[in-house]
mmCIF file of C-alpha atoms and ligand atoms in Angstrom:
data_model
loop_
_atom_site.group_PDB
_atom_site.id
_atom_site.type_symbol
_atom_site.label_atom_id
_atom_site.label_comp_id
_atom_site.label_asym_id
_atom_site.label_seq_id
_atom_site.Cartn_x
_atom_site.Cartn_y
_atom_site.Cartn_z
ATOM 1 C CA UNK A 1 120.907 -37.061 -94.041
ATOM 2 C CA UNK A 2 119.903 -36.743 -97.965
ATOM 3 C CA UNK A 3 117.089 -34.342 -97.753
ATOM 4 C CA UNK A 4 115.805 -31.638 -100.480
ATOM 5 C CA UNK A 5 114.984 -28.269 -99.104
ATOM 6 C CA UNK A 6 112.144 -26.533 -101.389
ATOM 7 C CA UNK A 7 109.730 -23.641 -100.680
ATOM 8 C CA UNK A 8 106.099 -24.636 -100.353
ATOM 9 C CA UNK A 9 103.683 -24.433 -103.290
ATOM 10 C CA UNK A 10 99.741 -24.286 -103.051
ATOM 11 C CA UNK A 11 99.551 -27.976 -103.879
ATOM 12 C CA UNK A 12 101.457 -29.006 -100.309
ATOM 13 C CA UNK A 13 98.876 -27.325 -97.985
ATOM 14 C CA UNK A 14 96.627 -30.251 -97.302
ATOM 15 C CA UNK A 15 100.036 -32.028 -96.288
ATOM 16 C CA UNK A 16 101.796 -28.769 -94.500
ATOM 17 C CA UNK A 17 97.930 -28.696 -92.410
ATOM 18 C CA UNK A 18 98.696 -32.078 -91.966
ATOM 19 C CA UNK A 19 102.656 -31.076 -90.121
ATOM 20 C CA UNK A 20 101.099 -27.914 -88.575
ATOM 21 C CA UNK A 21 98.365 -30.516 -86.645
ATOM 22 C CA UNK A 22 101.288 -32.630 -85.320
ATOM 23 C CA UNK A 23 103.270 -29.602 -83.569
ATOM 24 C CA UNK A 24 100.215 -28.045 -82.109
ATOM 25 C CA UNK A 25 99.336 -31.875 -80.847
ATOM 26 C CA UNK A 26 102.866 -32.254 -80.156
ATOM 27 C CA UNK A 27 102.758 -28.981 -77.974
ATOM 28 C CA UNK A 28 99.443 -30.164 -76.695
ATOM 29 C CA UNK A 29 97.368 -27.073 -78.104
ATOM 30 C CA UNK A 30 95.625 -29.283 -81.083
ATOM 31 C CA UNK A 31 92.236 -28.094 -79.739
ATOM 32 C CA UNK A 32 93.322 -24.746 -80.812
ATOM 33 C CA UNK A 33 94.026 -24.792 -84.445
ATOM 34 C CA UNK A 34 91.271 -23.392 -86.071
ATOM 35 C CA UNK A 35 92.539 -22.982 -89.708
ATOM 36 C CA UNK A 36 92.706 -25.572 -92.700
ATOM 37 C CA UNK A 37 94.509 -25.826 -96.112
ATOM 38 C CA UNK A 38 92.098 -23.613 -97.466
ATOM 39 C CA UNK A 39 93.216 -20.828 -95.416
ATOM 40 C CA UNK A 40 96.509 -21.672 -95.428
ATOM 41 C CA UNK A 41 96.190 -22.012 -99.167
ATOM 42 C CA UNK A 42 94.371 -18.135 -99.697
ATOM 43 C CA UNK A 43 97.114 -16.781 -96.800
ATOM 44 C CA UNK A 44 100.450 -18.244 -98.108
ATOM 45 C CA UNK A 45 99.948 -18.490 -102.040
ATOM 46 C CA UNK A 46 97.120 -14.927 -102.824
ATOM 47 C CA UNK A 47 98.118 -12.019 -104.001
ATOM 48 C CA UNK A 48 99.933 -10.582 -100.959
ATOM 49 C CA UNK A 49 100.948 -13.349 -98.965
ATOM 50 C CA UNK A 50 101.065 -13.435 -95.510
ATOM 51 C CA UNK A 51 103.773 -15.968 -95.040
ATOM 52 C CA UNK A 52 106.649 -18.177 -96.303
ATOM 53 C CA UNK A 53 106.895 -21.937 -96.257
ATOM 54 C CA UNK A 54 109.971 -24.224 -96.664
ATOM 55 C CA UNK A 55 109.506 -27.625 -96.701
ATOM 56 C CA UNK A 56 112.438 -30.752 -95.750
ATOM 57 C CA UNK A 57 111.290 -33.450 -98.446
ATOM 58 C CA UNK A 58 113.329 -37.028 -98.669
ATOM 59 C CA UNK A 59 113.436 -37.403 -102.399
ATOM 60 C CA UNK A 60 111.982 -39.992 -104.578
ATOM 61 C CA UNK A 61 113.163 -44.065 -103.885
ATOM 62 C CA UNK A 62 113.208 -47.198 -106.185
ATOM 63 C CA UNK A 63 109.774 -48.180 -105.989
ATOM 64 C CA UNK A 64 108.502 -45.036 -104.106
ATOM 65 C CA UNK A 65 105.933 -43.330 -106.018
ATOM 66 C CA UNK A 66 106.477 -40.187 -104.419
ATOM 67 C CA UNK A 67 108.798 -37.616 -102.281
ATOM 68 C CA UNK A 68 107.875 -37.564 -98.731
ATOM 69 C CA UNK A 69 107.529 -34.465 -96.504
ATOM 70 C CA UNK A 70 109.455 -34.764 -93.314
ATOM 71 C CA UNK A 71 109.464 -31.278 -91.722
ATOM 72 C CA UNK A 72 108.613 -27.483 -92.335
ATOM 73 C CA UNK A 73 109.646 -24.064 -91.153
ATOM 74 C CA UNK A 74 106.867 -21.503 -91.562
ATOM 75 C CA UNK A 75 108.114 -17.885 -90.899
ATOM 76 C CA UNK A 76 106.804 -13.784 -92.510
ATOM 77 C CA UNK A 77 108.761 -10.875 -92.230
ATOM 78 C CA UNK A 78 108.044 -7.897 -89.656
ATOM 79 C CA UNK A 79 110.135 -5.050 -88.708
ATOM 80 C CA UNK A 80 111.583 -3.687 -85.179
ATOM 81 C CA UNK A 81 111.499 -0.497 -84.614
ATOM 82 C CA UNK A 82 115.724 -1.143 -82.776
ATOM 83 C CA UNK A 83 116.948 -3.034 -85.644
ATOM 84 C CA UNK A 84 115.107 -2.844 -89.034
ATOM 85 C CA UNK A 85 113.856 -5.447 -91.230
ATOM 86 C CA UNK A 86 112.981 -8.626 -89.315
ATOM 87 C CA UNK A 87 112.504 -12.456 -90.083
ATOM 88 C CA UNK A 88 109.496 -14.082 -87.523
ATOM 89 C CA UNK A 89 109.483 -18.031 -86.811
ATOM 90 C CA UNK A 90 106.251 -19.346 -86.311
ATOM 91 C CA UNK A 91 106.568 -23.060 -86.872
ATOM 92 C CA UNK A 92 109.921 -25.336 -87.127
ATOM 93 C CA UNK A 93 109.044 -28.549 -87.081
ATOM 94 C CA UNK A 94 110.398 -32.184 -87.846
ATOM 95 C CA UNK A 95 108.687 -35.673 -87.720
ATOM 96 C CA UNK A 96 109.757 -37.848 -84.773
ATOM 97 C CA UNK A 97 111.792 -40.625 -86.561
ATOM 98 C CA UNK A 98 113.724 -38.023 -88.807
ATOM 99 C CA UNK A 99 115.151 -35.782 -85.613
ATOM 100 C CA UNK A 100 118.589 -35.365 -84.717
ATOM 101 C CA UNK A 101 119.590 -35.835 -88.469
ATOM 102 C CA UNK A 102 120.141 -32.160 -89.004
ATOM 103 C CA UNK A 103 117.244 -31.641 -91.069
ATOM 104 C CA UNK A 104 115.916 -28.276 -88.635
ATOM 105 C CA UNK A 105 119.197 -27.228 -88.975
ATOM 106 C CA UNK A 106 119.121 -27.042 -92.636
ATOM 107 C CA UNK A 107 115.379 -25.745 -92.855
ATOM 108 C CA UNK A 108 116.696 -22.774 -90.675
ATOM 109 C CA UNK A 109 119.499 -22.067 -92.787
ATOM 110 C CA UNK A 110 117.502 -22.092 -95.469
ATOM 111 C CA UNK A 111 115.283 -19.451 -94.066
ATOM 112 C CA UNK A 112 118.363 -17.411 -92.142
ATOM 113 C CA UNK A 113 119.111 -17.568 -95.760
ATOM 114 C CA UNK A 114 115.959 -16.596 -97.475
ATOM 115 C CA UNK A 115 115.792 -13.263 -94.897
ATOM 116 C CA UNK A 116 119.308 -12.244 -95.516
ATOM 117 C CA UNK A 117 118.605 -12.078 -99.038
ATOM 118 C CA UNK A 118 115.196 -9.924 -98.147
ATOM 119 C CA UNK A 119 117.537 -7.630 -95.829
ATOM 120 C CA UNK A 120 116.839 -8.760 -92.553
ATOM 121 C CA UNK A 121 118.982 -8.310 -89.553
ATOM 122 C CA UNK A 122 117.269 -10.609 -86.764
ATOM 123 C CA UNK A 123 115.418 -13.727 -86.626
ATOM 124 C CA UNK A 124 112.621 -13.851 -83.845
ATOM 125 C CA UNK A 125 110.956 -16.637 -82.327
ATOM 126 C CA UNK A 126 109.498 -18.265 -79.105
ATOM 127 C CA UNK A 127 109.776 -21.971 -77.603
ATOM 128 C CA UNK A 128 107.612 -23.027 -74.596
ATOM 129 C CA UNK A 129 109.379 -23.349 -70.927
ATOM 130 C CA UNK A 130 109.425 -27.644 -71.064
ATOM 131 C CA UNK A 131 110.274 -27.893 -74.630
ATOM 132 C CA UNK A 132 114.167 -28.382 -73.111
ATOM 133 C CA UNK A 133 115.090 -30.254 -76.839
ATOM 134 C CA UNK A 134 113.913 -26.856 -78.316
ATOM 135 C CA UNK A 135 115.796 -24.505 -76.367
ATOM 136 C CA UNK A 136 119.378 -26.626 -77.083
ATOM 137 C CA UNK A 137 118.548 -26.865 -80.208
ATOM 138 C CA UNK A 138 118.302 -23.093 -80.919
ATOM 139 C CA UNK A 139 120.616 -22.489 -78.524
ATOM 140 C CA UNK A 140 123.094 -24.324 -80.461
ATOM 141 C CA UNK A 141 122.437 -22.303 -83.887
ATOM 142 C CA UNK A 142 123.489 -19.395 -82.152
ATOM 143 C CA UNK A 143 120.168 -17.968 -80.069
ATOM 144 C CA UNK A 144 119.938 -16.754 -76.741
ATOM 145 C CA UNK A 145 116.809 -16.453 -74.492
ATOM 146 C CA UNK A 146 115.839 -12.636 -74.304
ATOM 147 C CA UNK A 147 113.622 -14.067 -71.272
ATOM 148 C CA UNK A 148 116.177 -14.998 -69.580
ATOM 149 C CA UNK A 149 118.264 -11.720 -70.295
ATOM 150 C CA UNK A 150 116.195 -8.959 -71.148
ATOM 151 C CA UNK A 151 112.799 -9.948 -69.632
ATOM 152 C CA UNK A 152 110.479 -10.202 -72.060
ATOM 153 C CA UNK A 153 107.016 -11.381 -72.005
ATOM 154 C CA UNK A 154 104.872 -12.704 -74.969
ATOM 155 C CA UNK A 155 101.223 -11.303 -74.954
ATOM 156 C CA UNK A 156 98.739 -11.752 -77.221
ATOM 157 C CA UNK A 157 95.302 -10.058 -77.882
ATOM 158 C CA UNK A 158 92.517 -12.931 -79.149
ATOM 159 C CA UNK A 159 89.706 -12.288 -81.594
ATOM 160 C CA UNK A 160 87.028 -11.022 -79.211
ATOM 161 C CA UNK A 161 89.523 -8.782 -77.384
ATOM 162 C CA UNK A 162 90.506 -7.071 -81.409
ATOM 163 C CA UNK A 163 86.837 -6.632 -81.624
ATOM 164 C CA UNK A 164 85.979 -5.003 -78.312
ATOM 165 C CA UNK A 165 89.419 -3.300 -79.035
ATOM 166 C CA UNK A 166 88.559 -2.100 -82.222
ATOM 167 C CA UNK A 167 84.805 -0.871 -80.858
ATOM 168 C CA UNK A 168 86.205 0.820 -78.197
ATOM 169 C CA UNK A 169 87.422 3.911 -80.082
ATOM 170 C CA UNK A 170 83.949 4.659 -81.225
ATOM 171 C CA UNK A 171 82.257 4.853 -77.331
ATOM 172 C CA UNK A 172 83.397 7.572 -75.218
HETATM 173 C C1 LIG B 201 113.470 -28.798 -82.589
HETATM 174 C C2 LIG B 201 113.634 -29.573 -83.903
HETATM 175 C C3 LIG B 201 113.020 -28.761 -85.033
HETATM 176 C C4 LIG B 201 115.133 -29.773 -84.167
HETATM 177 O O1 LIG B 201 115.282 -30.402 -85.431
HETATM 178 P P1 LIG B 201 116.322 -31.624 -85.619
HETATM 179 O O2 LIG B 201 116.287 -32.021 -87.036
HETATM 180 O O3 LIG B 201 115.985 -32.658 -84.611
HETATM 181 O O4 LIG B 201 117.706 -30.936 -85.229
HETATM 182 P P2 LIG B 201 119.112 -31.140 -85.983
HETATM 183 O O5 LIG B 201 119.387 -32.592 -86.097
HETATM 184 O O6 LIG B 201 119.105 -30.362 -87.247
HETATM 185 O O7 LIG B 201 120.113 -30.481 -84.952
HETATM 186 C C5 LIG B 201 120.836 -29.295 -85.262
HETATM 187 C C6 LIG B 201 121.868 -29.047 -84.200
HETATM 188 O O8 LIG B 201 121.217 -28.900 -82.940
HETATM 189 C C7 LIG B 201 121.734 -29.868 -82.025
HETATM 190 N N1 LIG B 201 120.622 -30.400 -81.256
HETATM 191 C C8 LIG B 201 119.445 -30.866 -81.709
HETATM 192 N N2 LIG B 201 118.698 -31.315 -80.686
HETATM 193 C C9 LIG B 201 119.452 -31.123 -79.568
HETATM 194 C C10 LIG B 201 119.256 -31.395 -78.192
HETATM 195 N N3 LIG B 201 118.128 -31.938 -77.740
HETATM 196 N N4 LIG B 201 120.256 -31.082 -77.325
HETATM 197 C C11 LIG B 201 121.396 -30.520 -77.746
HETATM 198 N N5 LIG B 201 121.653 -30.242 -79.056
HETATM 199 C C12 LIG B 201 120.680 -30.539 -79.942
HETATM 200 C C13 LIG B 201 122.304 -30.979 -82.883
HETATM 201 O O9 LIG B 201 123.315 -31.680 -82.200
HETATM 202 C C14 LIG B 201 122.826 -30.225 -84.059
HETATM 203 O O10 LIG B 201 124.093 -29.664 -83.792
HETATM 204 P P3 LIG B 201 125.288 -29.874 -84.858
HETATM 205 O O11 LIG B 201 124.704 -29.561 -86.218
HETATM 206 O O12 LIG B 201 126.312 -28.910 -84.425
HETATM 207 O O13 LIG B 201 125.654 -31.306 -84.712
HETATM 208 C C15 LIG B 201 112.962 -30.970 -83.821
HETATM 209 O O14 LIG B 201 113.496 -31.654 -82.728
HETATM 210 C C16 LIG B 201 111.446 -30.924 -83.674
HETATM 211 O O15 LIG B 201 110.719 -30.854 -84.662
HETATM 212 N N6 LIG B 201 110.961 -30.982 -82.438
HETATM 213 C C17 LIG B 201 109.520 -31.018 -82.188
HETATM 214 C C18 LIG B 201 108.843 -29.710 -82.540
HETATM 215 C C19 LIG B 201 109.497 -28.529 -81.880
HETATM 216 O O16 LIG B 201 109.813 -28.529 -80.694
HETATM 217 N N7 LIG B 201 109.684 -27.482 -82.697
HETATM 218 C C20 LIG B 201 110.207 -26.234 -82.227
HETATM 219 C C21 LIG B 201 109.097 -25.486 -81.638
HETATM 220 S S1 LIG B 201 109.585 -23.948 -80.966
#
């Protein structure tokens, strides 16, 4: 499907807020986003950004005023301690009536492209147990589930568990 692949600017975070609300809804965690294009605007476009956008945009139309954004794959770049230089997923995404046109398979080659050029070896990422269209999807790039073989287990330390983290190395 025609579809122009572009890196986010500042100027799409009120719309890439708007794509990041529809896959938390979509993975029914929308009570939990607590950012907003502001933040997303200081994070991804300051002085040391802390990640990369890349936006699937249908171009321009006869009497269509604008380009419209259709999906977005939002990934930063990490490092393992086995391989070296490493590229993290944390959002692919693609609105309902454009799926199955290949349009997350060119954002991620866009970004398997992007992290080969910044050196990396490995492309991380994690898909939730019913999201079955997920799991063939990546499964059909190429990835396999290190659950499944190795295992793993994704943990995660909130806010107030940093902060009583954090304290604890000052009682004795
Ligand atoms: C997952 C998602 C990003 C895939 O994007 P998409 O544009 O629908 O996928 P594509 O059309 O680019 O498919 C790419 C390849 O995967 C295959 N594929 C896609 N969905 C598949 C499915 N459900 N079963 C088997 N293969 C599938 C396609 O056949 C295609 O293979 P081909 O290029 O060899 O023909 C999209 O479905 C989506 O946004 N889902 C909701 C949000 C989500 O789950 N995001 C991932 C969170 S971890």
């Amino acid at each position: 499907m025609e579809c122009a692949i572009r890196e986010a600017t500042s100027e799409d975070c009120e719309c890439l807020m708007s794509l990041i609300k529809e896959i938390a809804d979509y993975h029914h965690l929308g009570g939990e986003v607590t950012i907003n294009s502001e933040v997303l605007k200081a994070d991804g476009f300051g002085k040391n950004p802390f990640y990369k956008c890349i936006l699937a945009e249908r171009p321009m139309r006869n009497g269509c005023q604008q380009a419209h954004v259709i999906g977005h794959a939002l990934f930063f770049f990490g490092y393992s301690v086995n391989h070296g230089r490493i590229v993290y997923l944390e959002n692919l995404y693609v609105v309902s009536e454009f799926r199955g046109k290949g349009i997350g398979r060119q954002l991620l080659s866009k970004v398997a492209e992007m992290a080969l050029d910044a050196g990396c070896v490995e492309m991380k990422f994690v898909t939730m147990e019913w999201n079955a269209r997920a799991k063939a999807f990546y499964t059909r790039l190429g990835a396999h589930d290190t659950t499944e073989s190795e295992q793993w287990h994704c943990m995660e330390l909130g806010r107030e568990g940093l902060e009583r983290l954090a304290q604890s190395k000052k009682s004795p």
